[in-house]
XYZ file of C-alpha atoms in Angstrom:
371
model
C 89.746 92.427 30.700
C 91.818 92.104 33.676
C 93.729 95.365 33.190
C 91.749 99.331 33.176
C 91.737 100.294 29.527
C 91.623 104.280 29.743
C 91.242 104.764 25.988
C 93.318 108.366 26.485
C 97.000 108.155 26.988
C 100.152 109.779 26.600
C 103.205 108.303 25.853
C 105.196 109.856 28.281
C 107.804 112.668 27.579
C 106.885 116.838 27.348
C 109.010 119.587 26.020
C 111.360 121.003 28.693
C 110.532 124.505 29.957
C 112.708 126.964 30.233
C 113.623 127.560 33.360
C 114.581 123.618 33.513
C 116.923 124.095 30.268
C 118.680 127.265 32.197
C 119.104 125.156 35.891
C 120.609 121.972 33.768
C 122.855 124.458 32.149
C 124.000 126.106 35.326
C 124.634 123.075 36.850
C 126.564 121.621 34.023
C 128.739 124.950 34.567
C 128.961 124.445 38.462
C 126.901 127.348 38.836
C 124.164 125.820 41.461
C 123.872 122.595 43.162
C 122.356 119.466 42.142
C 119.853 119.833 45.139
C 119.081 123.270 43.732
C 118.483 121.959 40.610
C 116.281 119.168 41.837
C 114.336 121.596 43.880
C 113.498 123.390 40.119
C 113.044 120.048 38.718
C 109.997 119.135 41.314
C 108.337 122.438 40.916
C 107.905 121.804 37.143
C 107.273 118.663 37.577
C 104.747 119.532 39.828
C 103.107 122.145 37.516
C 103.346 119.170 34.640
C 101.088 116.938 36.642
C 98.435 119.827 36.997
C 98.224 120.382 33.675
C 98.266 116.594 32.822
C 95.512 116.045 35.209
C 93.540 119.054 34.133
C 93.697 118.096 30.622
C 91.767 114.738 31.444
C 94.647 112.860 31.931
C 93.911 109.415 34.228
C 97.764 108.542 33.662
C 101.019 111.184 34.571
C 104.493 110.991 33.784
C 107.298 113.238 35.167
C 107.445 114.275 31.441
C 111.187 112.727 31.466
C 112.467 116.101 33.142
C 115.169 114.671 35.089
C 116.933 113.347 31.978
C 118.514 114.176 28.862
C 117.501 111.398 26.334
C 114.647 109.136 26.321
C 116.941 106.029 27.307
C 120.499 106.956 27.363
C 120.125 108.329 31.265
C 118.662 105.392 32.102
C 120.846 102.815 30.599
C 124.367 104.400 31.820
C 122.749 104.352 35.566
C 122.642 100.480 35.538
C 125.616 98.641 36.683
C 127.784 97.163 33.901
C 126.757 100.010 31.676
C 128.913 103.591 31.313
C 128.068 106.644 28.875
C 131.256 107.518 25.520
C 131.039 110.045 22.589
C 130.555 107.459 19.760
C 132.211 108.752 16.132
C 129.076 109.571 14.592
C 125.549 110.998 15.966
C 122.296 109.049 15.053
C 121.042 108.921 11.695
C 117.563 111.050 11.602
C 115.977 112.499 8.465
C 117.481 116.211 8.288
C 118.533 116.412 11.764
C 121.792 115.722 13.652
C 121.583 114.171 17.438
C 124.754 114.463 20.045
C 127.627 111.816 19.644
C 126.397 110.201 23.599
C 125.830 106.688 23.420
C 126.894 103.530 26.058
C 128.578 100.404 26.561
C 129.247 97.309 28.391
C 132.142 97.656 30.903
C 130.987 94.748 33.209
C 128.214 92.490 34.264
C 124.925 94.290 34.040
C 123.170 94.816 37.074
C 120.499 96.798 39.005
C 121.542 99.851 40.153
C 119.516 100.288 43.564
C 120.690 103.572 43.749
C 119.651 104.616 40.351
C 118.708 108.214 40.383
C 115.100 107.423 38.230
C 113.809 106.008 41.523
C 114.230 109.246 43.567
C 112.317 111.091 40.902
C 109.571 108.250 40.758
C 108.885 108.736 44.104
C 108.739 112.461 44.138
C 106.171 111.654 41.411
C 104.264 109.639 43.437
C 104.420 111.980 46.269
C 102.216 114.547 44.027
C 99.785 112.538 42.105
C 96.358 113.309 42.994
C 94.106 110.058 44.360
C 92.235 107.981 41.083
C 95.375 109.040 39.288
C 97.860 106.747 38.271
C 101.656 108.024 38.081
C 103.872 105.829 35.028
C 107.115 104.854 34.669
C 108.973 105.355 31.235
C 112.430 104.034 30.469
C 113.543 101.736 27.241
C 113.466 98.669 26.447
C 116.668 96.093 27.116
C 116.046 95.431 23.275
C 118.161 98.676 22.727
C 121.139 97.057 24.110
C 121.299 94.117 21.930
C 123.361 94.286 19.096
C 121.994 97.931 18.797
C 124.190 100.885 18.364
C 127.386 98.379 19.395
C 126.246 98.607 23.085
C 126.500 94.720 23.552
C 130.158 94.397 21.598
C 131.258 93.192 24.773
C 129.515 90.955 25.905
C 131.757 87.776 25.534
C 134.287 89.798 27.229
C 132.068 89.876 30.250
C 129.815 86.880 29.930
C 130.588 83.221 28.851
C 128.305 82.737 26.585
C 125.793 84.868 24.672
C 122.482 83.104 26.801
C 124.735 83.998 29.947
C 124.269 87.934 28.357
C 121.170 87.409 27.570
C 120.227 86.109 31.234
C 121.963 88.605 32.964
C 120.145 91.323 31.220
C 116.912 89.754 31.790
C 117.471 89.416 35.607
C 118.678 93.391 35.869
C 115.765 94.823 34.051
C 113.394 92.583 36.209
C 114.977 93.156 39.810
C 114.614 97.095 38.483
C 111.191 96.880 37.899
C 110.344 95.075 40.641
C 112.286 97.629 42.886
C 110.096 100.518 41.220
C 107.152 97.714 42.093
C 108.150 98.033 45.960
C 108.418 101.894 45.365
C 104.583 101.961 44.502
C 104.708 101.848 41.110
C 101.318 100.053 39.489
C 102.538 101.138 35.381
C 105.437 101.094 34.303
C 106.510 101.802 30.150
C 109.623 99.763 27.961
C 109.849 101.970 25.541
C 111.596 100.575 22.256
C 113.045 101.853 18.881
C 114.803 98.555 18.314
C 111.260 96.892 16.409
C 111.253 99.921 14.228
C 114.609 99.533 13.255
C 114.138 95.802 12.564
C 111.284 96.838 10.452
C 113.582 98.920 8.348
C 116.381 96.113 8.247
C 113.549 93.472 7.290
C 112.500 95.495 4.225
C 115.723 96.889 3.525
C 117.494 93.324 3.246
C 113.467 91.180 1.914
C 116.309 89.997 -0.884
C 119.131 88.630 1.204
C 118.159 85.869 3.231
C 121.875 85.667 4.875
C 121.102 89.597 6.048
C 117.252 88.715 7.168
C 118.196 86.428 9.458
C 120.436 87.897 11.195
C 117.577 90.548 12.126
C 115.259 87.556 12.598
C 117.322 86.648 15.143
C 117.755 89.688 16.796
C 113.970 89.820 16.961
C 114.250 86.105 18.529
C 116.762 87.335 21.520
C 114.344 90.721 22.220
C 111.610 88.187 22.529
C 113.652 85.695 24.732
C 114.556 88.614 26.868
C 111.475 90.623 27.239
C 109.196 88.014 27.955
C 111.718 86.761 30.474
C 111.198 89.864 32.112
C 107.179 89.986 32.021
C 106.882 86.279 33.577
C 105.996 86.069 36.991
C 105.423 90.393 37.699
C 102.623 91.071 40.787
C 99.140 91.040 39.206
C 98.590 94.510 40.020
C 101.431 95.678 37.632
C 100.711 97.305 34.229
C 102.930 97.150 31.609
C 103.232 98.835 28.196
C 105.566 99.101 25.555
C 105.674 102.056 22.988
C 106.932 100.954 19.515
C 108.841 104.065 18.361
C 110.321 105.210 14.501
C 112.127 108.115 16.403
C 111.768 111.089 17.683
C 114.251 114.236 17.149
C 113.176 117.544 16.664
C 109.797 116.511 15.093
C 112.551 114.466 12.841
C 112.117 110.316 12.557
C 114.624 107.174 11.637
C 112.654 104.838 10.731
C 109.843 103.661 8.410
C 107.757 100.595 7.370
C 104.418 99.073 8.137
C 104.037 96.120 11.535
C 103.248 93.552 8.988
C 106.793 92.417 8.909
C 107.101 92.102 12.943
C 103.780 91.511 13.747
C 104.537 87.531 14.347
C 107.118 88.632 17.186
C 105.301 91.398 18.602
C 102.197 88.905 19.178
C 104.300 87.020 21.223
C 105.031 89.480 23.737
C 102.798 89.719 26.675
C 102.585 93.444 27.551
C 99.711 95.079 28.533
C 99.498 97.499 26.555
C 101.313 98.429 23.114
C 102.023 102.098 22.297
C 101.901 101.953 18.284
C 102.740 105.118 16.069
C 100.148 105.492 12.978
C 100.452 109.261 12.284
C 100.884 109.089 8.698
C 101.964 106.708 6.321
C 105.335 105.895 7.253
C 102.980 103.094 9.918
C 101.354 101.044 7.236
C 97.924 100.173 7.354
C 95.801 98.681 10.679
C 95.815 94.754 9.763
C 98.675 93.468 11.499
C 97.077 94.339 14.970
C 95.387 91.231 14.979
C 98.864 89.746 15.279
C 98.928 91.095 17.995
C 95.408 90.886 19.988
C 94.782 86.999 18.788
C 97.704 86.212 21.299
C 96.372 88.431 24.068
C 92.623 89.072 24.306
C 93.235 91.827 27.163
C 95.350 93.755 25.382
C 95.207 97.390 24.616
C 96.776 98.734 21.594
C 96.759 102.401 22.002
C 96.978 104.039 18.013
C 99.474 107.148 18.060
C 97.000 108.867 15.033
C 97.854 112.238 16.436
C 101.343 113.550 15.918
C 103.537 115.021 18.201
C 105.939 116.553 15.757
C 103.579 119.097 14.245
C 101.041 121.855 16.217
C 98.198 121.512 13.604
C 95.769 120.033 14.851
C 94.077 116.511 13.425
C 90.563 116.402 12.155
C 87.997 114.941 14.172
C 86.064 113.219 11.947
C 89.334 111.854 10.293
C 90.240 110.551 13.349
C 87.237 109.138 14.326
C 87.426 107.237 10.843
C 90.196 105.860 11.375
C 89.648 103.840 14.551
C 86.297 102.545 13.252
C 88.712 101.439 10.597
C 91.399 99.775 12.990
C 88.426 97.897 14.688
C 88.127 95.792 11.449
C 91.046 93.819 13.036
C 90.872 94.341 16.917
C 87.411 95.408 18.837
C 86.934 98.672 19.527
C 87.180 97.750 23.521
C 90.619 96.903 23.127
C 92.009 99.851 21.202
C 92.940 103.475 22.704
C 94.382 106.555 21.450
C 97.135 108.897 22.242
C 100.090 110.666 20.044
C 102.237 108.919 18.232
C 105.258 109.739 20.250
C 106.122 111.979 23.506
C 106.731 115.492 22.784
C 110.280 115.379 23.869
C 112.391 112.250 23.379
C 115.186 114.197 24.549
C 115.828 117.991 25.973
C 116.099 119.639 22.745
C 112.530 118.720 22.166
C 110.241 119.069 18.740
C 109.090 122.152 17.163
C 106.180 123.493 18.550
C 105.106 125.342 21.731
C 103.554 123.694 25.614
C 100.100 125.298 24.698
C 100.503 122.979 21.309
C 101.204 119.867 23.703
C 98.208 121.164 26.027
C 95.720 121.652 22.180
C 96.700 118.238 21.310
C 95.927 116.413 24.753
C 92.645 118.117 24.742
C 92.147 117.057 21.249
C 92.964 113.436 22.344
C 90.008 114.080 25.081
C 87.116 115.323 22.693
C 88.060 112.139 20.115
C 88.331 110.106 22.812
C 84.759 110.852 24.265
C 83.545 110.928 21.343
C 84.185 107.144 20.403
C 83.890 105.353 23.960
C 80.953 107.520 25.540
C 80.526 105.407 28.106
């Protein structure tokens, strides 16, 4: 093990309150400043990190509070990238999103004056010592050929690679300026292998259709990994493997056994995997995943974030003696499925629900890894 396992995580996002909802709204109507609503922004944030650390919680996030969606904000901050109302919203099970998505309208870049860093260092500025404040923003795997953000790219790049490259080298100079910022974990989050999943099963009788996916999964590969070579040492980082998340709605469904190959070939730290109910498939494709990477952690999302009742103990308990038939019990973690928020609307249920369900997390937790 050359990374801490904590066992108890959190993904990363937690529902807006509402005085954050009201000073987003009055600044979209000119009503207040952007440094007034920053100054609202930090003091919930603040409070959020109390109540993370209270709650056992060796890991913070910001809860995403200085953005709208989980990866939009970020995404239309870089250089190269810029934020249109697409036709249609997103395609969720009995809920509608907004119509924002982005595109390509030049060479992507880092953006060293991309507003996340400000609010990473605020977060850092607040963290209590032995706690370790976490980075969350998506993957680059939801730019290509997802949701027609990378269209472009021949229009912009000579070759596909060239995209490709270019891509790599933005995410990694980003991370690496969050690295010089003091930041020691930082997340990829990432729809785009849950949405191959669906494509894989969707299309297991047209081999023309498969492989285009297969090679989509190739290129997010390529990229990521390009990305993870050479990072300090001292740098931890995850990825949470996401179905959706929209007002306790999903998109996606399908077991890892059909990406388990590629997923084993990506050398995270950590991997964030949703297995809240049966949409997630069974726990034998994690040793995909840990025969590549002996220090991995694979944290299990077996408690869900879209619903306030709270999971049985004993079930739970069950269940990761069960998922340590494939990977040892060492190596595995726990934590809901998703964030409670994915974007500001939020899902349905209440901050003492999010605050039940940490603790919950907690008692399991101890309960498994006493030591």
């Amino acid at each position: 093990m050359t990374k801490t396992h904590e066992h108890f995580d959190h993904v990363g996002s937690y529902l807006r309150p509402q005085a954050l909802k009201e000073a987003r709204e009055c600044y979209a109507k000119g009503e207040i400043s952007q440094q007034e609503l920053l100054e609202t922004q930090d003091r919930l944030v603040k409070e959020l990190v109390g109540h993370q650390v209270e709650n056992g919680l060796k890991v913070v996030s910001d809860g995403e509070f200085g953005r709208s969606w989980w990866h939009l904000d970020f995404l239309w901050n870089l250089n190269g990238l810029e934020a249109y109302q697409q036709e249609d919203s997103y395609k969720f099970h009995g809920a509608k999103t907004r119509t924002t998505n982005v595109r390509l309208n030049g060479q992507i870049t880092e953006n060293p004056d991309h507003p996340f860093y400000r609010d990473f260092t605020y977060l850092k500025s607040i963290v209590p010592e032995g706690v370790t404040p976490k980075v969350t923003i998506p993957s680059p795997s939801l730019i290509i050929n997802r949701d027609h953000r990378s269209d472009l790219a021949l229009e912009y790049y000579e070759t596909w690679n060239d995209f490709l490259d270019g891509l790599a080298q933005a995410y990694k100079d980003t991370i690496l300026h969050f690295y010089d910022l003091g930041a020691r974990y930082i997340q990829l989050d990432d729809t785009t292998w849950a949405f191959l999943i669906q494509q894989l099963e969707d299309n297991k009788n047209n081999p023309e259709e498969r492989q285009k996916f297969q090679r989509i999964a190739q290129d997010d590969v390529y990229v990521i990994n390009q990305i993870l070579a050479g990072l300090p040492e001292d740098l931890t980082v995850s990825t949470h493997i996401c179905r959706g998340n929209f007002k306790s709605t999903y998109l996606f469904e399908g077991g890892y056994h059909t990406i388990a190959r590629y997923l084993g070939q990506l050398n995270y730290d950590i991997f964030f995997l949703e297995y809240d109910d049966a949409r997630s498939g069974d726990f034998s494709p994690l040793a995909a995943i840990w025969n590549n990477r002996k220090s991995v952690e694979l944290v299990l999302g077996v408690i869900t974030s879209k619903d306030p009742a709270l999971e049985d103990v004993d079930a739970i308990v069950a269940r990761i003696q069960d998922a340590a038939k494939s990977v040892p019990l060492e190596n595995l973690g726990i934590s809901t499925q998703c964030g409670f928020a994915s974007t500001e609307e939020g899902n349905i249920l209440t901050e003492e629900d999010e605050w039940q369900k940490l603790r919950l997390i907690k008692t399991i937790t101890e309960t498994i890894w006493k030591d």
